[in-house]
């Protein structure tokens, strides 16, 4: 309450726009498109249901003032050979246990994995082989959710293309918004990389068929992989 008796609105949640650099990386960095992934002790490079190692699309350290997840390391993986929209699997009004491994019809398992890790150590010895490695920078900003404007961002609130979606984790917690990737956002690939099905060409990959991607995570941090990609298309 202010001195004149008027109610003061609460501070907006912190949010950061993600900007992609243009100079290819030649060494590991924790904020990158592609590049050298960082894992917690015991965490292995995720594999698709098909057995192939998933492609690292991007990774970054979440700023400390991001609600619930500040200071954690976000990594987004997707199989280069299977490109489809995500399909949340629920039972009894909750996501099924270990929903990140659940079948994604028509596939018998999951083709994506999103990790929020507390203390990833040294980078992998070899970089992601397909996606072109580029640096990421996080810039504080305020997303006014204006018409036809979607940002690649972390924190704040989701700018839903259609309608808000919410899910309960298998542990019972309501998932919280972490990150948003705009529709048809292209991730450049190295020459000779496998061609992604249903993509925009031989020189780029899309996440989840190019849908708008909303990453929602368990605020209880019941598992590093308890992060759900939700897809919409405006």
PDB file of C-alpha atoms in Angstrom:
ATOM      1  CA  UNK A   1       0.000   0.000   0.000  1.00  0.00           C
ATOM      2  CA  UNK A   2       1.356   3.424  -0.940  1.00  0.00           C
ATOM      3  CA  UNK A   3       1.315   6.531   1.300  1.00  0.00           C
ATOM      4  CA  UNK A   4      -1.794   7.891  -0.445  1.00  0.00           C
ATOM      5  CA  UNK A   5      -3.708   4.684   0.289  1.00  0.00           C
ATOM      6  CA  UNK A   6      -3.686   3.299  -3.238  1.00  0.00           C
ATOM      7  CA  UNK A   7      -2.848  -0.339  -3.706  1.00  0.00           C
ATOM      8  CA  UNK A   8       0.455  -1.030  -5.459  1.00  0.00           C
ATOM      9  CA  UNK A   9       0.549  -3.960  -7.841  1.00  0.00           C
ATOM     10  CA  UNK A  10       3.076  -6.693  -7.143  1.00  0.00           C
ATOM     11  CA  UNK A  11       6.289  -6.839  -9.096  1.00  0.00           C
ATOM     12  CA  UNK A  12       6.152  -8.707 -12.384  1.00  0.00           C
ATOM     13  CA  UNK A  13       8.010 -12.036 -12.489  1.00  0.00           C
ATOM     14  CA  UNK A  14      11.500 -11.738 -13.961  1.00  0.00           C
ATOM     15  CA  UNK A  15      11.882 -12.686 -17.610  1.00  0.00           C
ATOM     16  CA  UNK A  16      14.688 -12.675 -20.153  1.00  0.00           C
ATOM     17  CA  UNK A  17      14.710 -12.655 -23.925  1.00  0.00           C
ATOM     18  CA  UNK A  18      17.092 -15.219 -25.411  1.00  0.00           C
ATOM     19  CA  UNK A  19      19.303 -13.837 -28.171  1.00  0.00           C
ATOM     20  CA  UNK A  20      21.350 -16.044 -30.497  1.00  0.00           C
ATOM     21  CA  UNK A  21      24.794 -14.935 -31.590  1.00  0.00           C
ATOM     22  CA  UNK A  22      26.199 -15.317 -35.075  1.00  0.00           C
ATOM     23  CA  UNK A  23      29.802 -16.400 -34.453  1.00  0.00           C
ATOM     24  CA  UNK A  24      30.080 -20.224 -34.268  1.00  0.00           C
ATOM     25  CA  UNK A  25      31.460 -21.596 -31.010  1.00  0.00           C
ATOM     26  CA  UNK A  26      34.763 -23.414 -30.930  1.00  0.00           C
ATOM     27  CA  UNK A  27      34.711 -24.274 -27.208  1.00  0.00           C
ATOM     28  CA  UNK A  28      32.173 -25.234 -24.529  1.00  0.00           C
ATOM     29  CA  UNK A  29      29.874 -22.635 -23.003  1.00  0.00           C
ATOM     30  CA  UNK A  30      26.874 -23.187 -20.775  1.00  0.00           C
ATOM     31  CA  UNK A  31      24.548 -20.950 -22.830  1.00  0.00           C
ATOM     32  CA  UNK A  32      24.412 -22.231 -26.377  1.00  0.00           C
ATOM     33  CA  UNK A  33      22.482 -23.517 -29.330  1.00  0.00           C
ATOM     34  CA  UNK A  34      23.937 -26.969 -29.891  1.00  0.00           C
ATOM     35  CA  UNK A  35      27.425 -27.123 -28.412  1.00  0.00           C
ATOM     36  CA  UNK A  36      28.829 -29.218 -25.584  1.00  0.00           C
ATOM     37  CA  UNK A  37      26.090 -30.389 -23.186  1.00  0.00           C
ATOM     38  CA  UNK A  38      26.521 -30.247 -19.424  1.00  0.00           C
ATOM     39  CA  UNK A  39      25.126 -33.027 -17.237  1.00  0.00           C
ATOM     40  CA  UNK A  40      24.724 -33.748 -13.543  1.00  0.00           C
ATOM     41  CA  UNK A  41      26.778 -36.667 -12.235  1.00  0.00           C
ATOM     42  CA  UNK A  42      25.090 -39.862 -13.407  1.00  0.00           C
ATOM     43  CA  UNK A  43      23.028 -38.156 -16.105  1.00  0.00           C
ATOM     44  CA  UNK A  44      23.641 -39.556 -19.586  1.00  0.00           C
ATOM     45  CA  UNK A  45      23.011 -38.043 -22.990  1.00  0.00           C
ATOM     46  CA  UNK A  46      19.307 -38.814 -23.639  1.00  0.00           C
ATOM     47  CA  UNK A  47      18.318 -41.342 -26.258  1.00  0.00           C
ATOM     48  CA  UNK A  48      15.172 -41.568 -28.362  1.00  0.00           C
ATOM     49  CA  UNK A  49      12.901 -44.613 -28.251  1.00  0.00           C
ATOM     50  CA  UNK A  50      14.559 -45.565 -31.560  1.00  0.00           C
ATOM     51  CA  UNK A  51      17.901 -45.922 -29.793  1.00  0.00           C
ATOM     52  CA  UNK A  52      19.556 -42.909 -31.422  1.00  0.00           C
ATOM     53  CA  UNK A  53      21.129 -40.223 -29.258  1.00  0.00           C
ATOM     54  CA  UNK A  54      18.896 -37.157 -29.158  1.00  0.00           C
ATOM     55  CA  UNK A  55      20.007 -33.847 -30.635  1.00  0.00           C
ATOM     56  CA  UNK A  56      20.841 -30.989 -28.265  1.00  0.00           C
ATOM     57  CA  UNK A  57      18.893 -27.990 -29.559  1.00  0.00           C
ATOM     58  CA  UNK A  58      19.866 -25.492 -26.854  1.00  0.00           C
ATOM     59  CA  UNK A  59      20.986 -25.150 -23.235  1.00  0.00           C
ATOM     60  CA  UNK A  60      21.291 -22.286 -20.774  1.00  0.00           C
ATOM     61  CA  UNK A  61      21.713 -21.353 -17.123  1.00  0.00           C
ATOM     62  CA  UNK A  62      18.518 -19.855 -15.740  1.00  0.00           C
ATOM     63  CA  UNK A  63      19.121 -16.539 -13.949  1.00  0.00           C
ATOM     64  CA  UNK A  64      18.844 -16.681 -10.171  1.00  0.00           C
ATOM     65  CA  UNK A  65      15.700 -14.538 -10.078  1.00  0.00           C
ATOM     66  CA  UNK A  66      13.614 -16.905 -12.236  1.00  0.00           C
ATOM     67  CA  UNK A  67      10.798 -18.203 -10.030  1.00  0.00           C
ATOM     68  CA  UNK A  68      11.181 -21.823  -8.821  1.00  0.00           C
ATOM     69  CA  UNK A  69      14.058 -22.680 -11.156  1.00  0.00           C
ATOM     70  CA  UNK A  70      16.633 -19.914 -10.771  1.00  0.00           C
ATOM     71  CA  UNK A  71      20.220 -21.142 -10.975  1.00  0.00           C
ATOM     72  CA  UNK A  72      19.356 -24.412 -12.706  1.00  0.00           C
ATOM     73  CA  UNK A  73      20.628 -25.548 -16.096  1.00  0.00           C
ATOM     74  CA  UNK A  74      18.020 -26.061 -18.834  1.00  0.00           C
ATOM     75  CA  UNK A  75      18.764 -28.434 -21.734  1.00  0.00           C
ATOM     76  CA  UNK A  76      16.381 -29.247 -24.602  1.00  0.00           C
ATOM     77  CA  UNK A  77      16.851 -32.437 -26.631  1.00  0.00           C
ATOM     78  CA  UNK A  78      14.821 -33.781 -29.583  1.00  0.00           C
ATOM     79  CA  UNK A  79      15.453 -36.715 -31.926  1.00  0.00           C
ATOM     80  CA  UNK A  80      16.644 -35.624 -35.374  1.00  0.00           C
ATOM     81  CA  UNK A  81      14.886 -38.599 -36.985  1.00  0.00           C
ATOM     82  CA  UNK A  82      11.460 -38.185 -35.348  1.00  0.00           C
ATOM     83  CA  UNK A  83       9.771 -34.812 -35.632  1.00  0.00           C
ATOM     84  CA  UNK A  84       6.244 -34.514 -34.288  1.00  0.00           C
ATOM     85  CA  UNK A  85       4.159 -32.526 -31.819  1.00  0.00           C
ATOM     86  CA  UNK A  86       4.351 -33.533 -28.162  1.00  0.00           C
ATOM     87  CA  UNK A  87       1.386 -35.366 -26.667  1.00  0.00           C
ATOM     88  CA  UNK A  88       0.913 -35.000 -22.883  1.00  0.00           C
ATOM     89  CA  UNK A  89      -0.079 -38.372 -21.418  1.00  0.00           C
ATOM     90  CA  UNK A  90      -2.404 -38.095 -18.416  1.00  0.00           C
ATOM     91  CA  UNK A  91      -4.267 -40.424 -16.082  1.00  0.00           C
ATOM     92  CA  UNK A  92      -6.570 -39.439 -13.206  1.00  0.00           C
ATOM     93  CA  UNK A  93      -6.090 -35.738 -14.034  1.00  0.00           C
ATOM     94  CA  UNK A  94      -2.302 -35.989 -13.689  1.00  0.00           C
ATOM     95  CA  UNK A  95       0.580 -36.665 -15.993  1.00  0.00           C
ATOM     96  CA  UNK A  96       1.567 -40.301 -15.822  1.00  0.00           C
ATOM     97  CA  UNK A  97       4.643 -41.268 -13.766  1.00  0.00           C
ATOM     98  CA  UNK A  98       7.828 -40.632 -15.719  1.00  0.00           C
ATOM     99  CA  UNK A  99       5.766 -38.867 -18.372  1.00  0.00           C
ATOM    100  CA  UNK A 100       8.944 -37.876 -20.231  1.00  0.00           C
ATOM    101  CA  UNK A 101       9.403 -41.532 -21.217  1.00  0.00           C
ATOM    102  CA  UNK A 102       5.732 -42.292 -21.994  1.00  0.00           C
ATOM    103  CA  UNK A 103       4.645 -43.412 -25.499  1.00  0.00           C
ATOM    104  CA  UNK A 104       3.976 -40.543 -27.886  1.00  0.00           C
ATOM    105  CA  UNK A 105       1.479 -41.947 -30.431  1.00  0.00           C
ATOM    106  CA  UNK A 106       2.148 -43.087 -33.047  1.00  0.00           C
ATOM    107  CA  UNK A 107       5.537 -43.725 -31.451  1.00  0.00           C
ATOM    108  CA  UNK A 108       6.084 -46.371 -28.740  1.00  0.00           C
ATOM    109  CA  UNK A 109       8.199 -44.018 -26.624  1.00  0.00           C
ATOM    110  CA  UNK A 110       9.379 -40.448 -26.285  1.00  0.00           C
ATOM    111  CA  UNK A 111      11.452 -38.622 -28.907  1.00  0.00           C
ATOM    112  CA  UNK A 112      12.219 -35.602 -26.703  1.00  0.00           C
ATOM    113  CA  UNK A 113      13.802 -34.875 -23.346  1.00  0.00           C
ATOM    114  CA  UNK A 114      14.043 -31.607 -21.418  1.00  0.00           C
ATOM    115  CA  UNK A 115      16.288 -31.432 -18.363  1.00  0.00           C
ATOM    116  CA  UNK A 116      16.519 -29.005 -15.457  1.00  0.00           C
ATOM    117  CA  UNK A 117      19.697 -29.866 -13.580  1.00  0.00           C
ATOM    118  CA  UNK A 118      20.917 -28.398 -10.317  1.00  0.00           C
ATOM    119  CA  UNK A 119      24.663 -28.796 -10.608  1.00  0.00           C
ATOM    120  CA  UNK A 120      25.913 -29.886 -14.031  1.00  0.00           C
ATOM    121  CA  UNK A 121      29.641 -30.398 -14.006  1.00  0.00           C
ATOM    122  CA  UNK A 122      32.194 -30.401 -16.780  1.00  0.00           C
ATOM    123  CA  UNK A 123      30.984 -30.380 -20.413  1.00  0.00           C
ATOM    124  CA  UNK A 124      30.939 -33.468 -22.590  1.00  0.00           C
ATOM    125  CA  UNK A 125      34.156 -34.082 -24.495  1.00  0.00           C
ATOM    126  CA  UNK A 126      32.419 -33.901 -27.885  1.00  0.00           C
ATOM    127  CA  UNK A 127      29.861 -31.328 -29.040  1.00  0.00           C
ATOM    128  CA  UNK A 128      26.416 -31.941 -30.476  1.00  0.00           C
ATOM    129  CA  UNK A 129      27.253 -33.144 -34.010  1.00  0.00           C
ATOM    130  CA  UNK A 130      24.207 -31.896 -35.941  1.00  0.00           C
ATOM    131  CA  UNK A 131      23.121 -28.470 -34.685  1.00  0.00           C
ATOM    132  CA  UNK A 132      25.434 -25.571 -35.521  1.00  0.00           C
ATOM    133  CA  UNK A 133      26.923 -24.318 -32.202  1.00  0.00           C
ATOM    134  CA  UNK A 134      26.135 -20.670 -31.451  1.00  0.00           C
ATOM    135  CA  UNK A 135      26.257 -18.600 -28.250  1.00  0.00           C
ATOM    136  CA  UNK A 136      23.163 -17.500 -26.354  1.00  0.00           C
ATOM    137  CA  UNK A 137      22.737 -14.266 -24.391  1.00  0.00           C
ATOM    138  CA  UNK A 138      19.921 -13.542 -21.930  1.00  0.00           C
ATOM    139  CA  UNK A 139      18.623  -9.975 -21.850  1.00  0.00           C
ATOM    140  CA  UNK A 140      16.141  -8.736 -19.197  1.00  0.00           C
ATOM    141  CA  UNK A 141      12.937  -7.432 -20.751  1.00  0.00           C
ATOM    142  CA  UNK A 142       9.163  -7.211 -20.278  1.00  0.00           C
ATOM    143  CA  UNK A 143       6.962  -9.198 -22.634  1.00  0.00           C
ATOM    144  CA  UNK A 144       3.775  -7.162 -23.108  1.00  0.00           C
ATOM    145  CA  UNK A 145       2.119 -10.110 -24.919  1.00  0.00           C
ATOM    146  CA  UNK A 146       1.253  -7.920 -27.873  1.00  0.00           C
ATOM    147  CA  UNK A 147      -0.607  -9.308 -30.893  1.00  0.00           C
ATOM    148  CA  UNK A 148       1.405 -11.451 -33.323  1.00  0.00           C
ATOM    149  CA  UNK A 149       4.588 -11.063 -31.246  1.00  0.00           C
ATOM    150  CA  UNK A 150       6.177 -14.123 -29.658  1.00  0.00           C
ATOM    151  CA  UNK A 151       9.593 -14.128 -28.016  1.00  0.00           C
ATOM    152  CA  UNK A 152      12.228 -16.778 -27.385  1.00  0.00           C
ATOM    153  CA  UNK A 153      12.368 -16.275 -23.638  1.00  0.00           C
ATOM    154  CA  UNK A 154      12.691 -17.697 -20.128  1.00  0.00           C
ATOM    155  CA  UNK A 155      10.689 -16.628 -17.092  1.00  0.00           C
ATOM    156  CA  UNK A 156       7.721 -14.312 -16.911  1.00  0.00           C
ATOM    157  CA  UNK A 157       4.407 -15.732 -18.076  1.00  0.00           C
ATOM    158  CA  UNK A 158       3.560 -17.780 -21.132  1.00  0.00           C
ATOM    159  CA  UNK A 159       2.182 -15.916 -24.157  1.00  0.00           C
ATOM    160  CA  UNK A 160      -0.247 -18.624 -25.253  1.00  0.00           C
ATOM    161  CA  UNK A 161      -0.970 -18.801 -28.971  1.00  0.00           C
ATOM    162  CA  UNK A 162      -4.450 -20.254 -28.360  1.00  0.00           C
ATOM    163  CA  UNK A 163      -5.457 -20.757 -24.713  1.00  0.00           C
ATOM    164  CA  UNK A 164      -3.666 -21.411 -21.412  1.00  0.00           C
ATOM    165  CA  UNK A 165      -2.871 -25.041 -20.646  1.00  0.00           C
ATOM    166  CA  UNK A 166      -1.952 -26.403 -17.239  1.00  0.00           C
ATOM    167  CA  UNK A 167      -0.982 -29.821 -16.003  1.00  0.00           C
ATOM    168  CA  UNK A 168      -0.362 -31.618 -12.735  1.00  0.00           C
ATOM    169  CA  UNK A 169       2.870 -33.548 -12.418  1.00  0.00           C
ATOM    170  CA  UNK A 170       2.586 -37.182 -11.384  1.00  0.00           C
ATOM    171  CA  UNK A 171       3.804 -36.015  -7.948  1.00  0.00           C
ATOM    172  CA  UNK A 172       0.777 -33.711  -7.654  1.00  0.00           C
ATOM    173  CA  UNK A 173       2.457 -30.333  -8.172  1.00  0.00           C
ATOM    174  CA  UNK A 174       1.063 -27.896 -10.729  1.00  0.00           C
ATOM    175  CA  UNK A 175       3.619 -27.385 -13.484  1.00  0.00           C
ATOM    176  CA  UNK A 176       5.110 -23.887 -13.773  1.00  0.00           C
ATOM    177  CA  UNK A 177       6.203 -22.009 -16.880  1.00  0.00           C
ATOM    178  CA  UNK A 178       9.922 -21.958 -17.673  1.00  0.00           C
ATOM    179  CA  UNK A 179      10.607 -21.154 -21.324  1.00  0.00           C
ATOM    180  CA  UNK A 180       8.954 -20.362 -24.649  1.00  0.00           C
ATOM    181  CA  UNK A 181      10.230 -21.010 -28.187  1.00  0.00           C
ATOM    182  CA  UNK A 182       8.351 -19.185 -30.990  1.00  0.00           C
ATOM    183  CA  UNK A 183       6.595 -20.939 -33.837  1.00  0.00           C
ATOM    184  CA  UNK A 184       8.802 -22.063 -36.747  1.00  0.00           C
ATOM    185  CA  UNK A 185      11.996 -21.087 -34.928  1.00  0.00           C
ATOM    186  CA  UNK A 186      14.870 -22.464 -37.014  1.00  0.00           C
ATOM    187  CA  UNK A 187      17.990 -24.044 -35.546  1.00  0.00           C
ATOM    188  CA  UNK A 188      20.776 -24.118 -38.117  1.00  0.00           C
ATOM    189  CA  UNK A 189      22.578 -27.404 -38.682  1.00  0.00           C
ATOM    190  CA  UNK A 190      26.051 -28.361 -39.761  1.00  0.00           C
ATOM    191  CA  UNK A 191      26.675 -29.415 -43.384  1.00  0.00           C
ATOM    192  CA  UNK A 192      26.030 -33.122 -43.770  1.00  0.00           C
ATOM    193  CA  UNK A 193      23.693 -33.371 -40.768  1.00  0.00           C
ATOM    194  CA  UNK A 194      20.784 -35.828 -41.135  1.00  0.00           C
ATOM    195  CA  UNK A 195      17.769 -34.218 -42.788  1.00  0.00           C
ATOM    196  CA  UNK A 196      14.959 -33.758 -40.287  1.00  0.00           C
ATOM    197  CA  UNK A 197      11.557 -35.071 -41.469  1.00  0.00           C
ATOM    198  CA  UNK A 198       8.871 -32.395 -41.974  1.00  0.00           C
ATOM    199  CA  UNK A 199      11.375 -29.567 -41.497  1.00  0.00           C
ATOM    200  CA  UNK A 200      11.827 -26.385 -43.519  1.00  0.00           C
ATOM    201  CA  UNK A 201      14.844 -27.592 -45.488  1.00  0.00           C
ATOM    202  CA  UNK A 202      18.159 -29.396 -45.327  1.00  0.00           C
ATOM    203  CA  UNK A 203      19.902 -26.589 -43.415  1.00  0.00           C
ATOM    204  CA  UNK A 204      17.674 -26.245 -40.324  1.00  0.00           C
ATOM    205  CA  UNK A 205      15.844 -28.215 -37.648  1.00  0.00           C
ATOM    206  CA  UNK A 206      12.552 -27.344 -35.970  1.00  0.00           C
ATOM    207  CA  UNK A 207      11.291 -28.282 -32.509  1.00  0.00           C
ATOM    208  CA  UNK A 208       8.026 -30.242 -32.491  1.00  0.00           C
ATOM    209  CA  UNK A 209       7.073 -29.595 -36.129  1.00  0.00           C
ATOM    210  CA  UNK A 210       7.667 -25.879 -35.666  1.00  0.00           C
ATOM    211  CA  UNK A 211       4.820 -25.429 -33.190  1.00  0.00           C
ATOM    212  CA  UNK A 212       4.989 -22.775 -30.494  1.00  0.00           C
ATOM    213  CA  UNK A 213       6.756 -24.553 -27.617  1.00  0.00           C
ATOM    214  CA  UNK A 214       6.006 -23.912 -23.938  1.00  0.00           C
ATOM    215  CA  UNK A 215       8.194 -25.675 -21.379  1.00  0.00           C
ATOM    216  CA  UNK A 216       6.373 -26.352 -18.098  1.00  0.00           C
ATOM    217  CA  UNK A 217       8.279 -27.918 -15.200  1.00  0.00           C
ATOM    218  CA  UNK A 218       7.588 -29.416 -11.797  1.00  0.00           C
ATOM    219  CA  UNK A 219       8.346 -26.750  -9.146  1.00  0.00           C
ATOM    220  CA  UNK A 220       9.005 -29.498  -6.588  1.00  0.00           C
ATOM    221  CA  UNK A 221      11.858 -30.691  -8.808  1.00  0.00           C
ATOM    222  CA  UNK A 222      10.773 -34.310  -8.359  1.00  0.00           C
ATOM    223  CA  UNK A 223      13.075 -35.329 -11.234  1.00  0.00           C
ATOM    224  CA  UNK A 224      15.470 -33.424 -13.535  1.00  0.00           C
ATOM    225  CA  UNK A 225      13.402 -34.642 -16.505  1.00  0.00           C
ATOM    226  CA  UNK A 226      10.025 -33.531 -15.068  1.00  0.00           C
ATOM    227  CA  UNK A 227       9.628 -30.883 -17.786  1.00  0.00           C
ATOM    228  CA  UNK A 228       6.740 -31.007 -20.264  1.00  0.00           C
ATOM    229  CA  UNK A 229       6.843 -29.405 -23.731  1.00  0.00           C
ATOM    230  CA  UNK A 230       3.382 -28.137 -24.651  1.00  0.00           C
ATOM    231  CA  UNK A 231       2.724 -27.267 -28.294  1.00  0.00           C
ATOM    232  CA  UNK A 232       0.276 -24.825 -29.862  1.00  0.00           C
ATOM    233  CA  UNK A 233      -0.042 -23.218 -33.275  1.00  0.00           C
ATOM    234  CA  UNK A 234      -1.745 -19.872 -33.735  1.00  0.00           C
TER     235      UNK A 234
END
